[in-house]
Coordinates of C-alpha atoms and ligand atoms in Angstrom, one line a residue:
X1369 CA 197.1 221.7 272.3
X1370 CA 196.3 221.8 276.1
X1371 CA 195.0 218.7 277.7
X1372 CA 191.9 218.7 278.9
X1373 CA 190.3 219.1 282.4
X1374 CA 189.9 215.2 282.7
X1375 CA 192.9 213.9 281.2
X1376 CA 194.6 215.7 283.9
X1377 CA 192.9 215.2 286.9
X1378 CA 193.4 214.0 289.3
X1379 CA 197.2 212.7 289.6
X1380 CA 198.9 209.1 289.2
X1381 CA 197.7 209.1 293.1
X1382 CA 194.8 210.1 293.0
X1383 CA 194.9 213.9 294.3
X1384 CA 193.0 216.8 293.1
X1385 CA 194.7 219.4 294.5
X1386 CA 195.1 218.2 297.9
X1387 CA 192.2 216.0 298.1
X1388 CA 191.4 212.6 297.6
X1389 CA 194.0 209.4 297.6
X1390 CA 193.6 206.9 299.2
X1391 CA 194.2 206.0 302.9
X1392 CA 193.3 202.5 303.5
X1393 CA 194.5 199.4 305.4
X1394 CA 197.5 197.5 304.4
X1395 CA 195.4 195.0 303.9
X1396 CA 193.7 196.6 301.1
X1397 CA 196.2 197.8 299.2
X1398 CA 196.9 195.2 296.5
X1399 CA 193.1 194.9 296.2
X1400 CA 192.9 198.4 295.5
X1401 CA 195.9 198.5 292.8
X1402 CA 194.1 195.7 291.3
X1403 CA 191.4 197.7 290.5
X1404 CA 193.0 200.8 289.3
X1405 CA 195.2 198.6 286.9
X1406 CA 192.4 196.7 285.3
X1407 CA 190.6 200.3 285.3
X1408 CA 193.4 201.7 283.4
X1409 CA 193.9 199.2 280.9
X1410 CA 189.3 198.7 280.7
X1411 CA 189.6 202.5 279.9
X1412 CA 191.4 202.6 276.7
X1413 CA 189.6 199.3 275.5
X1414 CA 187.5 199.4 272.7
X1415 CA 185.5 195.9 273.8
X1416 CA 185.1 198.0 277.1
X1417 CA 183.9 201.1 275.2
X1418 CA 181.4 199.3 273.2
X1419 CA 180.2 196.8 275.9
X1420 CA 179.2 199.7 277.8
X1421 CA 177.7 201.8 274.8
X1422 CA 175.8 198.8 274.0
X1423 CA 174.0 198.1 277.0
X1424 CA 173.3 201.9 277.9
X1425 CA 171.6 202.2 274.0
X1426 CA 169.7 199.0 274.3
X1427 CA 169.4 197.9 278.3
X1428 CA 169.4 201.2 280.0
X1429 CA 167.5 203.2 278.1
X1430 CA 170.3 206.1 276.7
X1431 CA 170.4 209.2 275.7
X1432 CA 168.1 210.7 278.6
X1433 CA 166.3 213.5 276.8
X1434 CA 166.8 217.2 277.8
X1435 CA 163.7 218.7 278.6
X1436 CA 162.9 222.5 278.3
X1437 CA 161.0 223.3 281.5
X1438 CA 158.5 225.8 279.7
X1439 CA 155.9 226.2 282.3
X1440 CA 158.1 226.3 285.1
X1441 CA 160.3 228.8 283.5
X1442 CA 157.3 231.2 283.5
X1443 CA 156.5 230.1 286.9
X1444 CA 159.7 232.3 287.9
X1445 CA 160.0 234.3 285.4
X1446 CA 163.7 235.2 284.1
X1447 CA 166.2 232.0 283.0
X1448 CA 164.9 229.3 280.8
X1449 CA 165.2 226.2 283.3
X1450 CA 165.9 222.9 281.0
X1451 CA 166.3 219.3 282.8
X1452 CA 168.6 217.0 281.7
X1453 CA 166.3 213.7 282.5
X1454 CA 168.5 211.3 284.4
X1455 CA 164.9 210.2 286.0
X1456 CA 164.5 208.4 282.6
X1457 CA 167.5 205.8 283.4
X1458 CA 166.4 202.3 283.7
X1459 CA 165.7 202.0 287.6
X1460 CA 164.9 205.7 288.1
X1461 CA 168.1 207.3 288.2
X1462 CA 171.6 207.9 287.3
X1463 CA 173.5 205.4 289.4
X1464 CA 172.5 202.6 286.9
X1465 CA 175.3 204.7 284.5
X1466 CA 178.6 204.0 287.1
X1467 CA 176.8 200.3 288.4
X1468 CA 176.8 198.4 284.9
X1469 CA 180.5 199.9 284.2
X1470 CA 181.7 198.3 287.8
X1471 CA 180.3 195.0 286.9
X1472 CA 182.0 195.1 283.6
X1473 CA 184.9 195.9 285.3
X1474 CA 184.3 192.9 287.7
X1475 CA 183.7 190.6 285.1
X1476 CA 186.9 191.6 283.1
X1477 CA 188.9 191.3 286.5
X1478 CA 187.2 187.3 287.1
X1479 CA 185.3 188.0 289.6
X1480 CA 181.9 186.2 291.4
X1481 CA 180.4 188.8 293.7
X1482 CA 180.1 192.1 293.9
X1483 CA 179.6 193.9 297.7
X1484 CA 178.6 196.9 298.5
X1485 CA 176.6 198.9 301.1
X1486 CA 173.3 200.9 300.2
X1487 CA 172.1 204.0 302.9
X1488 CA 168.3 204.2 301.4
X1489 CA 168.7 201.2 299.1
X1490 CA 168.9 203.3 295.9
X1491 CA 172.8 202.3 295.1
X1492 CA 172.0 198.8 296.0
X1493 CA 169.2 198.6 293.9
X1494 CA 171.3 199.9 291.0
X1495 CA 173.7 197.3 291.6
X1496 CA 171.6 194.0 292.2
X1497 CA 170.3 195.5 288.6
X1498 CA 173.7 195.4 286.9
X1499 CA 174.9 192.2 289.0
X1500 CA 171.1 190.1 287.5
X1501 CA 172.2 191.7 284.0
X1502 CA 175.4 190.0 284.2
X1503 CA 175.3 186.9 286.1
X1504 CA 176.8 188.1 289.1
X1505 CA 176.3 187.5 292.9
X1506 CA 175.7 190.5 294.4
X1507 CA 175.3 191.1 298.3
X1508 CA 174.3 194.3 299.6
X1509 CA 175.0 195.7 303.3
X1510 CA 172.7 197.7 305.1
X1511 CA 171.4 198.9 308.5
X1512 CA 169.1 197.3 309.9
X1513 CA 167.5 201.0 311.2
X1514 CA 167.2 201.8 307.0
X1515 CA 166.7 198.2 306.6
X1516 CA 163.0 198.9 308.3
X1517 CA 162.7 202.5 306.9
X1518 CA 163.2 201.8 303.2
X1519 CA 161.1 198.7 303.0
X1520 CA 160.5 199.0 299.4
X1521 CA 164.1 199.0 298.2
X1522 CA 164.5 195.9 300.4
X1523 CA 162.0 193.8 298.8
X1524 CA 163.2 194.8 295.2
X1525 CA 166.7 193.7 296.1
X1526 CA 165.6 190.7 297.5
X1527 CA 163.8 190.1 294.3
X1528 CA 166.5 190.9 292.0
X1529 CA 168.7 188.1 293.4
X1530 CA 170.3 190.5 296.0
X1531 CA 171.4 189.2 299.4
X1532 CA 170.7 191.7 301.7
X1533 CA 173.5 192.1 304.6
X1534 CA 171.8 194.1 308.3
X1535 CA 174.5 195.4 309.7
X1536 CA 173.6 195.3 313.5
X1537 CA 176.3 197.5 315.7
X1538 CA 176.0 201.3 316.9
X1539 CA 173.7 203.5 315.1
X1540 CA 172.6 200.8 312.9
X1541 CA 172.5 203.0 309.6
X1542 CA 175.4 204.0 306.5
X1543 CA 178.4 203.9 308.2
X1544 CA 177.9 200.6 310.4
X1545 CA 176.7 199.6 306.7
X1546 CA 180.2 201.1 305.1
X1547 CA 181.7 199.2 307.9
X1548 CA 180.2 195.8 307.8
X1549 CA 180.3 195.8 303.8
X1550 CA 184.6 196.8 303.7
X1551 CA 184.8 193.2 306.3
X1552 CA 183.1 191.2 304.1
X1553 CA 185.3 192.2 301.2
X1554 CA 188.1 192.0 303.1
X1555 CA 187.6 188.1 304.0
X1556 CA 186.8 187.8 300.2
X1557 CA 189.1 190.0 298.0
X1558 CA 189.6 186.9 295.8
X1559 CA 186.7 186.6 294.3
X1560 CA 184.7 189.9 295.0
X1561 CA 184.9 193.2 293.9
X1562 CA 183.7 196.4 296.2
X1563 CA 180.9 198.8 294.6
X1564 CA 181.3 202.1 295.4
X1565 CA 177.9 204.5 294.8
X1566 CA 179.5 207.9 294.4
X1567 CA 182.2 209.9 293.3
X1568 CA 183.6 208.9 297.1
X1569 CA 186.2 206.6 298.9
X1570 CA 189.7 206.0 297.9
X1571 CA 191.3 206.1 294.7
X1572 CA 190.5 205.1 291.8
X1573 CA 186.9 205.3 293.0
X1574 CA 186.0 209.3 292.3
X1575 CA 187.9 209.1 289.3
X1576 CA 186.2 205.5 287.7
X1577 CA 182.8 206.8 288.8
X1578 CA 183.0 210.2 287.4
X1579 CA 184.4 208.6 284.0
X1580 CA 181.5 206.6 284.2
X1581 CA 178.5 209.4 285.0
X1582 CA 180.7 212.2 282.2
X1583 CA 178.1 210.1 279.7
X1584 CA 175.6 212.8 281.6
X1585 CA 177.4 215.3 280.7
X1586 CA 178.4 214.4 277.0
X1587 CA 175.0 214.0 275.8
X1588 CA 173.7 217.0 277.1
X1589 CA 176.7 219.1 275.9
X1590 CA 175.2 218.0 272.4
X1591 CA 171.5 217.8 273.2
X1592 CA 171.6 221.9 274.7
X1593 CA 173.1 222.9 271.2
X1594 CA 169.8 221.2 269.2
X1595 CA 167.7 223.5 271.9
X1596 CA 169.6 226.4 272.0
X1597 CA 172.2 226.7 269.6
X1598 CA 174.9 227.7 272.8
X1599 CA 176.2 226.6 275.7
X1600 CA 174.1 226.7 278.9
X1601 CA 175.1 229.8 281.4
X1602 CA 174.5 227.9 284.3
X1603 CA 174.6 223.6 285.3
X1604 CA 173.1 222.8 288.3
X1605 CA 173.1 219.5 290.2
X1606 CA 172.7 217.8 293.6
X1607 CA 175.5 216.9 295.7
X1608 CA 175.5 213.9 298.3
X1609 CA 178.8 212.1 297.4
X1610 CA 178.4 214.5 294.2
X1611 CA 178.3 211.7 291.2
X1612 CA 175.5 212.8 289.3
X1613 CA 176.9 216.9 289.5
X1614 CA 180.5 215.5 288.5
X1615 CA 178.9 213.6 285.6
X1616 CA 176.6 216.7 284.5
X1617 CA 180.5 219.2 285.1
X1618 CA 182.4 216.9 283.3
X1619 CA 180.6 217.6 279.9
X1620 CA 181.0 221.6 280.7
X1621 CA 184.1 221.7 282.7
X1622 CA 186.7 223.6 280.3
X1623 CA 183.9 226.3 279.2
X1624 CA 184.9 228.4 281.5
X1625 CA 181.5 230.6 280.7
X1626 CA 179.7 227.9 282.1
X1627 CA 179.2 228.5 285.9
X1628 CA 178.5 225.3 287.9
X1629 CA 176.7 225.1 290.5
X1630 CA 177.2 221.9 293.1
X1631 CA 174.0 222.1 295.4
X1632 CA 173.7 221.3 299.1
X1633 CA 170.8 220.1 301.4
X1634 CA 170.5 223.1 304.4
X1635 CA 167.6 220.3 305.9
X1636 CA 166.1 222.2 308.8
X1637 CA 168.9 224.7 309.6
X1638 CA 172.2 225.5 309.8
X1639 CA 173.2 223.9 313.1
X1640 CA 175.5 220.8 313.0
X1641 CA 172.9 218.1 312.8
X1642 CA 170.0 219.6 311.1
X1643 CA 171.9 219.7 307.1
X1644 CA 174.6 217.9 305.2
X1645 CA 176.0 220.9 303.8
X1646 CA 179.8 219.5 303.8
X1647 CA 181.4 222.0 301.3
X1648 CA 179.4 224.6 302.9
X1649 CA 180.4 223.7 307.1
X1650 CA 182.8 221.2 306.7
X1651 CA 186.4 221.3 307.2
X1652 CA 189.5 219.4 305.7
X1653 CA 189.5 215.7 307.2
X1654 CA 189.9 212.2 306.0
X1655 CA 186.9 209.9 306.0
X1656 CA 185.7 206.6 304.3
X1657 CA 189.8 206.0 303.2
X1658 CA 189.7 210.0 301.2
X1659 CA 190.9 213.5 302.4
X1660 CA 188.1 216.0 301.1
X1661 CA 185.9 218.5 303.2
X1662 CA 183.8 216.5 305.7
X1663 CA 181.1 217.8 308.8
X1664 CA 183.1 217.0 312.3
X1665 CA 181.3 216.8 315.7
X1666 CA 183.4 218.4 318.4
X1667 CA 185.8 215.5 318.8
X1668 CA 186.9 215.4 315.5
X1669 CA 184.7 212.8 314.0
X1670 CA 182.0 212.7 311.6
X1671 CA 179.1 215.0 312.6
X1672 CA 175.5 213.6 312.2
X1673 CA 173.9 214.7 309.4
X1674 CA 169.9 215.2 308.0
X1675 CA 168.3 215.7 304.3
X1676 CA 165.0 215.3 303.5
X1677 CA 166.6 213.3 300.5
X1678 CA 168.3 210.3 301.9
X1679 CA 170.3 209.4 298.9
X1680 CA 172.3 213.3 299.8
X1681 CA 172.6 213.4 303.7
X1682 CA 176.6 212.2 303.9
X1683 CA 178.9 214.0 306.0
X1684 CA 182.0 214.1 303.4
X1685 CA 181.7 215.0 299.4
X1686 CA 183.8 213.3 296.5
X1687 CA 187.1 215.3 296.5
X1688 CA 187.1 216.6 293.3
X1689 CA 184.0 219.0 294.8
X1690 CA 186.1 219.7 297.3
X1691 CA 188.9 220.5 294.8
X1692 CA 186.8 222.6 292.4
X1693 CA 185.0 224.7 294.8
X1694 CA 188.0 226.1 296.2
X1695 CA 189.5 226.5 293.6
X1696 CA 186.8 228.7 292.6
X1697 CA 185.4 226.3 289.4
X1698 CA 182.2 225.4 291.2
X1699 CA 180.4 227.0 293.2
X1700 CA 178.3 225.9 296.1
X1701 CA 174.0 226.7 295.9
X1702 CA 171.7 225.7 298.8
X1703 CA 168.1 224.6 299.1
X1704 CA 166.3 223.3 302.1
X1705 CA 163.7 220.9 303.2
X1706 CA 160.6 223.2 302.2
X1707 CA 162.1 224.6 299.4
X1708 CA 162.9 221.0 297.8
X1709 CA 159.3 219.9 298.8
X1710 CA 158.1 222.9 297.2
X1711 CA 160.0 221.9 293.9
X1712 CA 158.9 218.5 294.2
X1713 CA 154.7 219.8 294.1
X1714 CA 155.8 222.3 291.4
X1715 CA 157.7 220.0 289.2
X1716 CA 155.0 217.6 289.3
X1717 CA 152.3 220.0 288.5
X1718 CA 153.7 222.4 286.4
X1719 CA 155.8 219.7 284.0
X1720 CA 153.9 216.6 284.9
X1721 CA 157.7 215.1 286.2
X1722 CA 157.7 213.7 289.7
X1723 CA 161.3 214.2 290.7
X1724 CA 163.3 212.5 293.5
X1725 CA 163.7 214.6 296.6
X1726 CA 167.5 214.6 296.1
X1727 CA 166.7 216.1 292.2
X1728 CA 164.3 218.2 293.7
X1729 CA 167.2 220.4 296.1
X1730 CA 168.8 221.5 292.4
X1731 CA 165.0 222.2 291.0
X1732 CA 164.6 224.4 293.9
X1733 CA 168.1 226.3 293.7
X1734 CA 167.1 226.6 290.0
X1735 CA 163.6 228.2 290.7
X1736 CA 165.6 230.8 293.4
X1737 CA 168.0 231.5 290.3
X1738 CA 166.3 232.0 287.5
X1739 CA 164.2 235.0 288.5
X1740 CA 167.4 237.2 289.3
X1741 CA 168.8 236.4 285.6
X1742 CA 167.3 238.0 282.5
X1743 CA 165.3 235.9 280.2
X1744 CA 167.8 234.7 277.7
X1745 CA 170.1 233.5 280.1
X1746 CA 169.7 229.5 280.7
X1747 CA 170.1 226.9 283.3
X1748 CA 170.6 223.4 282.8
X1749 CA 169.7 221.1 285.5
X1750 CA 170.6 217.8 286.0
X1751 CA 167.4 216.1 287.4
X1752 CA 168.5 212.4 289.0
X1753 CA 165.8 210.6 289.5
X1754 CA 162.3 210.2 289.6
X1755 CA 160.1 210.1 292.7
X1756 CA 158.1 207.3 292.7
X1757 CA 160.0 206.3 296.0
X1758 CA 159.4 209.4 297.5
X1759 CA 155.9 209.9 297.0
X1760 CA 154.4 208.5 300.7
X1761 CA 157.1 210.2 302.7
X1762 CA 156.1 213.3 301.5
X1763 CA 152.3 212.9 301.0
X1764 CA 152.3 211.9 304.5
X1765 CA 154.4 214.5 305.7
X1766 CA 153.6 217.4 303.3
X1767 CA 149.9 218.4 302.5
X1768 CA 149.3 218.4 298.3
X1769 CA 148.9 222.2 297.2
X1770 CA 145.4 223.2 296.4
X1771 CA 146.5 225.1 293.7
X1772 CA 149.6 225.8 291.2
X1773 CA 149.3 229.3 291.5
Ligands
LIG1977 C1 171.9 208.5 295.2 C2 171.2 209.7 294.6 C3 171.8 211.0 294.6 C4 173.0 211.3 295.3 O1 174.2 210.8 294.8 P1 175.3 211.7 294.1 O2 176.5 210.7 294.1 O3 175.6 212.9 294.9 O4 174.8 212.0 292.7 C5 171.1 212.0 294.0 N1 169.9 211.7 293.4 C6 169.4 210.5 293.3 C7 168.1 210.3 292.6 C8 170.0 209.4 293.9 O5 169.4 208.2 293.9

């Protein structure tokens, strides 16, 4: 029999295709093999397995439902648009599924702390969950810029047992956070473990966090067969570093019938500055410790970016994106600033599910997608997160439509 898709990416080194690896400092590099060992052996544990199935069934709050979008789908008319309800997660979203598994892993490996940095807070939130759950320290870096901008996420670290870490040079945002949170681990490699939020940095990070998120795919491989007795035609997701589309693939990857779709933030326009549409603009490069397809400036280094979702503005994606799309598994949608907001107002009116304004950019590709398909084709989108966060950003910022129709 073949192998499967997963079992065979990516390679001992971490390459899919020609992206990923890991490029790090010397420094690093036992850290790193540390991880990737205890990884390898965690994998094929069955304390590991059923620690984790454990505390997703009983902590977290797993299986997510799949939803059939009924009112939406005759909103557009054409495909039936079903949401696979990552929003439902303990915490309000899917990182909680890759967070718990690092601190497992932590634990197993002895350690006391776990560091990482946060860009809107949502990924440290996640983790100063997992970290309270287990009795860790946890110590989340941040900039002070988002620090003041994403005061809610703050305070909810802080009162989860967090310490929370400004990171005070340059721009005062993710990468001064990515910066300041790699030198504390590095002064403390002994006895704390780096979280990484996405299917992103070096090896054996994309790999460990897409194992973790395939649960998102799994369950709804099952779930769509109690709905519609088939595979879906279509699986949408959002794409910042790309962990919750990877999880949502994974479960679909070798049905070849079953067209993925990774979806980008266009923001404002399509000028270097105003989107993060990395697979879309970017170009090969090596960010963050991993070759993929990143946004450059015209030096060479990594272009500013804009979403209206700040948990998808990132100038790189997870290599195995970069990997799939070119070699034609996934393909790349788009939806922009109005168009997510849009899907936001119609989500919440027409389903009564206020979605996160990251979910809400593969809602919107879905509502531009349906109506071109006939009516027993079916899309499957991977909604996650809710949007309580979002909801005076865009209230502010976005008048409420008078009416749904
Ligand atoms: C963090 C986040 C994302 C983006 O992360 P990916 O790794 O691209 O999945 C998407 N949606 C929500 C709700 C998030 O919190």
């Amino acid at each position: 029999m073949n192998k499967s898709y997963l079992e065979t990416m990516p390679d001992i080194n971490g390459f899919f295709g020609k992206f990923g690896g890991s490029f790090i400092p010397p420094a690093l590099e036992k850290p790193f093999e540390e991880i990737k060992q205890a990884y390898e052996e965690l994998k094929n544990s069955s304390k590991f397995i059923e620690d984790l199935k454990y505390v997703r069934k009983h902590y977290q709050g797993r299986p997510t439902p799949i939803s059939f979008a009924k009112n939406l789908t005759n909103f557009c008319g054409g495909a039936k648009i079903y949401l696979k309800r990552e929003d439902l997660n303990h915490t309000g979203a899917h990182k909680l599924n890759h967070c718990m598994a690092e601190v497992i892993l932590a634990k197993h490996l002895g350690k006391k702390k776990v560091i990482a940095e946060t860009g809107a807070g949502q990924h440290g939130v996640a983790l100063a969950t997992a970290a309270a759950y287990f009795g860790l320290e946890c110590e989340i870096h941040m900039g002070e810029v988002d620090i003041k901008k994403e005061h809610p996420n703050v305070v909810r670290m802080r009162i989860l047992g967090a310490k929370v870490v400004p990171a005070t040079h340059g721009l005062k945002t993710l990468k001064e956070a990515v910066d300041s949170a790699f030198e504390a681990y590095l002064a403390n490699t002994q006895n704390a473990i780096y979280c990484i939020g996405s299917v992103v940095g070096p090896h054996p990070f994309p790999m460990m966090v897409r194992d973790f998120q395939s649960i998102i795919g799994f369950e709804a491989r099952e779930q769509f067969f109690e709905h519609e007795a088939k595979l879906p035609d279509v699986v949408a997701a959002c794409v910042g570093g790309g962990s919750n589309a990877m999880g949502i693939f994974s479960g679909f990857i070798d049905d070849k019938e079953v067209e993925l779709y990774g979806v980008e933030p266009m923001g404002k326009g399509n000028k270097i500055g105003e989107h993060s549409a990395s697979l879309t603009y970017g170009e090969e490069g090596v960010m963050h410790g991993f070759n993929s397809i990143m946004l450059k400036d015209i030096d060479g280094n990594p272009a500013p970016v804009y979403s209206i979702g700040s948990g998808i503005d990132y100038p790189s994606v997870g290599p195995e994106h970069a990997y799939l799309k070119e070699s034609g598994r996934s393909k790349v949608g788009l939806c922009n600033d109005d168009e997510a907001v849009d899907a936001f107002y119609k989500l919440s009116q027409l389903e009564g599910i206020i979605p996160a304004l990251e979910s809400a950019h593969a809602v919107g590709f879905a509502m531009k997608l349906a109506p071109s398909l006939s009516k027993d084709k079916t899309i499957l989108v991977s909604l996650s997160g809710r949007g309580d966060k979002d909801i005076d950003f865009v209230i502010n910022n976005y008048p409420i439509p008078n009416s749904k129709f």
